[in-house]
Amino acid sequence: MDYQSLLVSYEDGIATVTINREKALNALNKTVFAELRHFFSVEGPARKDLIGVVITGAGSKAFAAGADIKEFMGLDGEKAMALSQNGHEVFFIIEQFPKPVIAAVNGFSLGGGCELAMACHMRIAGAKARFGQPEVNLGLTPGYAGSQRLIQLIGKGKALELLLTADMIGAEEAHRLGLANHVVEQGEEVAKAKEILKKIGTKAPLAIAKTIECVNAYFDKNANGFQTEVKAFGFLAETEDFREGSNAFIEKRKAEFKGK
Ligand code: DAK
């Protein structure tokens, strides 16, 4: 696919997906959503050697300053629900991606931008990152699951404070609350994300995928996370990588995982 609003590059098995709408502070329009959907459901899964994905924003000012407010003009109830549903689907695809996805938050991460970062498995904040859910300023609630994932990450009281006041918080506060995994110098976000992905790349890929599935199951009201873990454990016990991992431990050598 020729992307219009994403830049996709690969290095050492890691994909970097950059939202490339710098003039609009990387606001998430329909094209960005369609292209993210394509990357995470078609291109990414086809790359068998993929270790993980970094998502970031073009330029030094924004990760993504929200849903594209210009696309809200003429929205009625039915169209708004369809828009919201589409965003939910795309962010679920990212959350359920079987390889780790890390948001490298290089600036404003507001509204839909913060929701995208929260759908990723981890968040690295640059020193100038600003997080917030300012939807109530527009007369809206979050539309892409911010009211759910913010609670999962920082708890109900703080989530309600951010959602109801529309306050923006900086990188250090986001780190203190558990919204950001690490704070790094501005411009070092992608490098830190890649460092983490490289470490994960030395582990057994099927175990990584099953671990993501088990953690997601905790938050899925239709799943039983405990049973998901039991089944994952049984599945992994039959893999070549499990035999290789345990043999390597006994033989005091580094495991060579094949993802089988
Ligand atoms: N959408 C479209 N364009 C945006 C944008 C956005 N979210 N944010 C910034 N831009 C554009 C600006 O219009 C401006 O474009 P030009 O005027 O140059 O053409 C350019 O980016 C630079 O922005 P500023 O000139 O405003 O830059 P500043 O440094 O002065 O200010 C700022 C930076 C981030 C504080 C400011 O741009 C700002 O407040 N931006 C809006 C932040 C925001 O409110 N974002 C939306 C959050 S709400 C739903 C679906 C989705 C959602 C809700 C419901 N349903 C289906 C029901 C999600 C909602 C949100 O994401």
Short mmCIF file of C-alpha atoms and ligand atoms in Angstrom, two decimals:
data_model
loop_
_atom_site.label_atom_id
_atom_site.label_comp_id
_atom_site.label_asym_id
_atom_site.label_seq_id
_atom_site.Cartn_x
_atom_site.Cartn_y
_atom_site.Cartn_z
CA MET A 1 0.00 0.00 0.00
CA ASP A 2 1.21 3.52 -0.78
CA TYR A 3 0.61 5.39 2.44
CA GLN A 4 -0.43 9.06 2.28
CA SER A 5 -0.31 9.89 5.97
CA LEU A 6 2.07 7.33 7.43
CA LEU A 7 5.77 6.77 6.94
CA VAL A 8 6.80 3.17 7.51
CA SER A 9 10.41 2.08 7.78
CA TYR A 10 12.18 -1.07 8.97
CA GLU A 11 15.47 -1.56 10.77
CA ASP A 12 16.77 -4.70 12.50
CA GLY A 13 13.30 -6.29 12.51
CA ILE A 14 11.63 -3.23 14.05
CA ALA A 15 9.03 -1.21 12.14
CA THR A 16 8.73 2.51 12.80
CA VAL A 17 5.32 3.90 11.87
CA THR A 18 5.31 7.70 11.79
CA ILE A 19 2.09 9.69 11.56
CA ASN A 20 3.13 12.16 8.90
CA ARG A 21 0.80 15.18 9.16
CA GLU A 22 3.18 17.56 10.85
CA LYS A 23 1.35 20.75 9.76
CA ALA A 24 -1.83 19.52 11.46
CA LEU A 25 0.14 18.32 14.49
CA ASN A 26 -0.40 14.74 13.27
CA ALA A 27 -4.14 14.90 13.93
CA LEU A 28 -5.80 11.56 13.27
CA ASN A 29 -8.01 11.78 10.20
CA LYS A 30 -9.81 9.01 8.34
CA THR A 31 -6.77 8.32 6.17
CA VAL A 32 -4.54 7.81 9.22
CA PHE A 33 -7.07 5.36 10.67
CA ALA A 34 -7.39 3.45 7.36
CA GLU A 35 -3.63 3.25 7.00
CA LEU A 36 -3.06 2.15 10.62
CA ARG A 37 -5.70 -0.53 10.08
CA HIS A 38 -3.88 -1.70 6.96
CA PHE A 39 -0.46 -1.73 8.61
CA PHE A 40 -1.58 -3.66 11.69
CA SER A 41 -3.88 -6.12 9.91
CA VAL A 42 -2.08 -6.69 6.60
CA GLU A 43 1.49 -5.38 6.29
CA GLY A 44 2.70 -6.02 9.85
CA PRO A 45 1.34 -9.60 10.11
CA ALA A 46 2.91 -10.46 6.72
CA ARG A 47 6.39 -9.63 8.09
CA LYS A 48 7.31 -12.87 9.79
CA ASP A 49 10.66 -11.49 11.02
CA LEU A 50 9.03 -8.49 12.73
CA ILE A 51 10.08 -8.03 16.37
CA GLY A 52 7.80 -5.10 17.16
CA VAL A 53 6.54 -1.69 16.15
CA VAL A 54 7.25 1.87 17.27
CA ILE A 55 4.54 4.47 16.59
CA THR A 56 5.56 8.13 16.64
CA GLY A 57 4.61 11.50 15.17
CA ALA A 58 6.44 13.53 12.52
CA GLY A 59 8.35 16.59 13.72
CA SER A 60 9.23 17.56 17.24
CA LYS A 61 5.96 19.12 18.37
CA ALA A 62 3.32 16.41 18.42
CA PHE A 63 2.77 12.69 18.66
CA ALA A 64 -0.85 13.39 17.65
CA ALA A 65 -2.90 16.40 18.79
CA GLY A 66 -6.13 14.44 18.70
CA ALA A 67 -8.77 13.35 16.27
CA ASP A 68 -8.86 15.72 13.28
CA ILE A 69 -11.38 18.27 14.52
CA LYS A 70 -11.94 19.49 10.95
CA GLU A 71 -13.57 16.11 10.16
CA PHE A 72 -16.12 16.66 12.95
CA MET A 73 -18.02 19.25 10.90
CA GLY A 74 -21.45 17.97 9.87
CA LEU A 75 -21.26 14.99 12.20
CA ASP A 76 -24.65 13.65 13.31
CA GLY A 77 -25.31 10.98 15.92
CA GLU A 78 -25.21 8.08 13.48
CA LYS A 79 -22.02 9.23 11.73
CA ALA A 80 -20.37 9.95 15.10
CA MET A 81 -21.08 6.42 16.31
CA ALA A 82 -19.65 4.96 13.10
CA LEU A 83 -16.53 7.12 13.49
CA SER A 84 -16.14 6.07 17.10
CA GLN A 85 -16.70 2.38 16.26
CA ASN A 86 -14.07 2.53 13.53
CA GLY A 87 -11.53 4.09 15.93
CA HIS A 88 -12.30 1.47 18.57
CA GLU A 89 -11.71 -1.32 16.05
CA VAL A 90 -8.39 0.06 14.83
CA PHE A 91 -7.12 0.59 18.37
CA PHE A 92 -8.22 -2.94 19.37
CA ILE A 93 -6.24 -4.30 16.42
CA ILE A 94 -3.17 -2.45 17.72
CA GLU A 95 -3.76 -3.58 21.32
CA GLN A 96 -4.15 -7.19 20.19
CA PHE A 97 -1.19 -7.12 17.80
CA PRO A 98 0.89 -10.20 18.70
CA LYS A 99 4.16 -8.26 18.61
CA PRO A 100 4.90 -5.45 21.08
CA VAL A 101 3.85 -1.97 19.98
CA ILE A 102 5.45 1.04 21.71
CA ALA A 103 4.32 4.66 21.42
CA ALA A 104 7.27 7.06 21.22
CA VAL A 105 5.48 10.20 22.44
CA ASN A 106 7.46 13.14 21.11
CA GLY A 107 5.10 16.02 21.96
CA PHE A 108 1.36 16.67 22.26
CA SER A 109 -0.58 13.46 22.81
CA LEU A 110 -4.12 14.73 23.17
CA GLY A 111 -7.57 13.22 22.81
CA GLY A 112 -7.38 10.59 20.07
CA GLY A 113 -3.58 10.92 20.18
CA CYS A 114 -3.51 9.96 23.85
CA GLU A 115 -5.99 7.18 23.08
CA LEU A 116 -3.68 5.84 20.36
CA ALA A 117 -0.72 5.93 22.75
CA MET A 118 -2.81 4.07 25.36
CA ALA A 119 -3.77 1.36 22.85
CA CYS A 120 -0.04 0.63 22.45
CA HIS A 121 1.57 -1.83 24.87
CA MET A 122 3.98 0.77 26.32
CA ARG A 123 4.62 4.51 26.13
CA ILE A 124 7.95 6.33 26.10
CA ALA A 125 7.59 10.06 26.79
CA GLY A 126 10.06 12.65 25.56
CA ALA A 127 10.72 15.43 28.06
CA LYS A 128 8.35 17.77 26.19
CA ALA A 129 5.48 15.29 25.86
CA ARG A 130 2.07 16.57 26.95
CA PHE A 131 -0.81 14.17 27.59
CA GLY A 132 -4.48 15.01 27.95
CA GLN A 133 -8.07 14.15 27.11
CA PRO A 134 -9.58 17.56 26.26
CA GLU A 135 -12.81 16.25 24.67
CA VAL A 136 -15.07 18.04 27.19
CA ASN A 137 -13.72 21.32 25.77
CA LEU A 138 -15.41 20.30 22.51
CA GLY A 139 -18.61 19.11 24.15
CA LEU A 140 -17.66 15.46 23.70
CA THR A 141 -16.50 12.42 25.60
CA PRO A 142 -13.48 10.51 24.34
CA GLY A 143 -14.49 8.59 21.20
CA TYR A 144 -11.67 6.08 20.94
CA ALA A 145 -11.83 4.34 24.33
CA GLY A 146 -9.98 6.96 26.36
CA SER A 147 -12.62 6.71 29.09
CA GLN A 148 -11.74 3.02 29.46
CA ARG A 149 -7.99 2.72 28.88
CA LEU A 150 -7.09 5.76 31.01
CA ILE A 151 -8.72 4.07 34.02
CA GLN A 152 -6.82 0.86 33.26
CA LEU A 153 -3.52 2.73 33.31
CA ILE A 154 -3.89 5.34 36.07
CA GLY A 155 -6.98 4.39 38.12
CA LYS A 156 -10.48 5.85 38.32
CA GLY A 157 -9.88 8.96 40.45
CA LYS A 158 -6.99 10.42 38.46
CA ALA A 159 -8.61 9.36 35.17
CA LEU A 160 -11.79 11.22 36.07
CA GLU A 161 -9.76 14.28 37.06
CA LEU A 162 -7.98 14.39 33.68
CA LEU A 163 -11.15 13.60 31.73
CA LEU A 164 -13.34 16.15 33.53
CA THR A 165 -10.85 19.04 33.75
CA ALA A 166 -9.27 18.52 30.30
CA ASP A 167 -5.96 19.36 31.99
CA MET A 168 -2.76 18.50 30.16
CA ILE A 169 0.04 16.80 32.09
CA GLY A 170 3.74 16.69 31.29
CA ALA A 171 6.04 13.72 30.87
CA GLU A 172 7.15 13.46 34.51
CA GLU A 173 3.58 13.52 35.82
CA ALA A 174 2.55 10.95 33.19
CA HIS A 175 5.42 8.77 34.37
CA ARG A 176 4.47 9.20 38.04
CA LEU A 177 0.88 8.19 37.26
CA GLY A 178 1.89 5.13 35.23
CA LEU A 179 0.78 6.53 31.88
CA ALA A 180 4.37 6.70 30.59
CA ASN A 181 6.76 3.78 31.12
CA HIS A 182 9.88 5.96 30.80
CA VAL A 183 10.78 9.61 30.33
CA VAL A 184 13.74 10.35 28.07
CA GLU A 185 15.39 13.43 26.62
CA GLN A 186 13.45 15.05 23.82
CA GLY A 187 14.31 13.29 20.56
CA GLU A 188 15.37 10.04 22.26
CA GLU A 189 11.88 8.47 22.40
CA VAL A 190 12.21 6.23 19.33
CA ALA A 191 15.72 5.09 20.35
CA LYS A 192 14.47 4.08 23.82
CA ALA A 193 11.50 2.24 22.30
CA LYS A 194 13.84 0.37 19.95
CA GLU A 195 16.17 -0.53 22.83
CA ILE A 196 13.23 -2.17 24.64
CA LEU A 197 12.05 -3.94 21.48
CA LYS A 198 15.55 -5.29 20.80
CA LYS A 199 15.60 -6.86 24.25
CA ILE A 200 12.15 -8.38 23.67
CA GLY A 201 13.47 -9.64 20.31
CA THR A 202 15.84 -12.00 22.16
CA LYS A 203 12.88 -13.79 23.82
CA ALA A 204 10.62 -16.53 22.45
CA PRO A 205 8.22 -14.88 19.96
CA LEU A 206 5.26 -17.19 20.64
CA ALA A 207 5.65 -16.63 24.39
CA ILE A 208 5.65 -12.88 23.75
CA ALA A 209 2.44 -13.14 21.69
CA LYS A 210 0.72 -15.30 24.31
CA THR A 211 1.78 -12.96 27.12
CA ILE A 212 0.20 -10.00 25.31
CA GLU A 213 -2.97 -12.10 24.84
CA CYS A 214 -3.09 -13.05 28.55
CA VAL A 215 -2.62 -9.46 29.75
CA ASN A 216 -5.31 -8.20 27.36
CA ALA A 217 -7.67 -10.92 28.63
CA TYR A 218 -7.60 -9.32 32.09
CA PHE A 219 -9.41 -6.30 30.65
CA ASP A 220 -11.78 -8.24 28.38
CA LYS A 221 -15.12 -8.78 30.12
CA ASN A 222 -15.90 -11.66 27.74
CA ALA A 223 -12.70 -13.52 28.53
CA ASN A 224 -11.44 -15.38 31.59
CA GLY A 225 -7.86 -14.19 31.98
CA PHE A 226 -6.94 -17.05 34.31
CA GLN A 227 -8.15 -19.67 31.82
CA THR A 228 -6.48 -17.77 28.98
CA GLU A 229 -3.20 -18.14 30.87
CA VAL A 230 -3.76 -21.88 31.52
CA LYS A 231 -4.40 -22.45 27.79
CA ALA A 232 -1.42 -20.31 26.77
CA PHE A 233 0.82 -22.28 29.12
CA GLY A 234 -0.39 -25.58 27.60
CA PHE A 235 0.05 -24.28 24.07
CA LEU A 236 3.58 -23.01 24.73
CA ALA A 237 4.62 -26.25 26.45
CA GLU A 238 4.29 -27.99 23.07
CA THR A 239 6.49 -25.53 21.16
CA GLU A 240 10.05 -26.08 19.98
CA ASP A 241 10.98 -22.81 21.63
CA PHE A 242 9.97 -24.11 25.06
CA ARG A 243 12.25 -27.15 24.59
CA GLU A 244 15.04 -24.90 23.29
CA GLY A 245 14.61 -22.41 26.17
CA SER A 246 14.71 -25.03 28.89
CA ASN A 247 17.56 -27.02 27.23
CA ALA A 248 19.59 -23.82 26.85
CA PHE A 249 19.14 -23.10 30.56
CA ILE A 250 20.31 -26.61 31.56
CA GLU A 251 23.22 -26.47 29.09
CA LYS A 252 24.17 -22.97 30.29
CA ARG A 253 24.01 -21.41 26.82
CA LYS A 254 22.00 -18.67 25.11
CA ALA A 255 18.68 -19.91 23.66
CA GLU A 256 18.15 -19.70 19.89
CA PHE A 257 14.41 -19.19 19.44
CA LYS A 258 12.69 -19.87 16.13
CA GLY A 259 9.12 -18.84 16.86
CA LYS A 260 7.97 -22.46 16.49
N1 DAK B 1 -7.39 18.58 14.48
C1 DAK B 1 -7.12 19.29 13.37
N2 DAK B 1 -6.14 20.21 13.27
C2 DAK B 1 -5.39 20.43 14.37
C3 DAK B 1 -5.60 19.73 15.57
C4 DAK B 1 -6.65 18.76 15.62
N3 DAK B 1 -6.90 18.00 16.70
N4 DAK B 1 -4.70 20.17 16.48
C5 DAK B 1 -3.95 21.10 15.85
N5 DAK B 1 -4.36 21.25 14.59
C6 DAK B 1 -3.84 22.17 13.58
C7 DAK B 1 -4.25 23.60 13.86
O1 DAK B 1 -5.55 23.84 13.34
C8 DAK B 1 -3.19 24.36 13.12
O2 DAK B 1 -3.48 24.35 11.74
P1 DAK B 1 -3.43 25.71 10.84
O3 DAK B 1 -4.30 26.66 11.55
O4 DAK B 1 -1.96 26.08 10.90
O5 DAK B 1 -3.91 25.26 9.51
C9 DAK B 1 -1.94 23.51 13.32
O6 DAK B 1 -2.41 22.21 13.65
C10 DAK B 1 -1.03 23.99 14.44
O7 DAK B 1 -1.82 24.11 15.62
P2 DAK B 1 -1.80 25.45 16.51
O8 DAK B 1 -1.53 26.64 15.69
O9 DAK B 1 -3.05 25.42 17.32
O10 DAK B 1 -0.53 25.14 17.43
P3 DAK B 1 -0.24 25.69 18.89
O11 DAK B 1 1.16 25.37 19.18
O12 DAK B 1 -0.69 27.12 19.03
O13 DAK B 1 -1.20 24.85 19.84
C11 DAK B 1 -2.24 22.77 20.62
C12 DAK B 1 -0.98 23.43 20.00
C13 DAK B 1 -2.02 21.26 20.60
C14 DAK B 1 -2.36 23.24 22.10
C15 DAK B 1 -3.47 23.21 19.84
O14 DAK B 1 -3.23 22.93 18.45
C16 DAK B 1 -4.71 22.49 20.24
O15 DAK B 1 -5.30 22.80 21.29
N6 DAK B 1 -5.12 21.54 19.40
C17 DAK B 1 -6.36 20.84 19.60
C18 DAK B 1 -6.22 19.84 20.71
C19 DAK B 1 -7.49 19.10 20.82
O16 DAK B 1 -8.49 19.60 21.36
N7 DAK B 1 -7.50 17.94 20.19
C20 DAK B 1 -8.69 17.18 20.03
C21 DAK B 1 -8.91 16.40 21.24
S1 DAK B 1 -10.50 15.73 21.17
C22 DAK B 1 -15.47 10.97 18.75
C23 DAK B 1 -14.36 10.59 18.05
C24 DAK B 1 -13.15 11.05 18.44
C25 DAK B 1 -13.03 11.90 19.52
C26 DAK B 1 -14.15 12.25 20.24
C27 DAK B 1 -15.37 11.78 19.86
N8 DAK B 1 -16.74 10.54 18.34
C28 DAK B 1 -16.85 9.82 17.11
C29 DAK B 1 -17.90 10.96 19.03
C30 DAK B 1 -11.76 12.43 19.83
C31 DAK B 1 -11.66 13.71 20.14
C32 DAK B 1 -10.38 14.31 20.33
O17 DAK B 1 -9.33 13.85 19.94
#
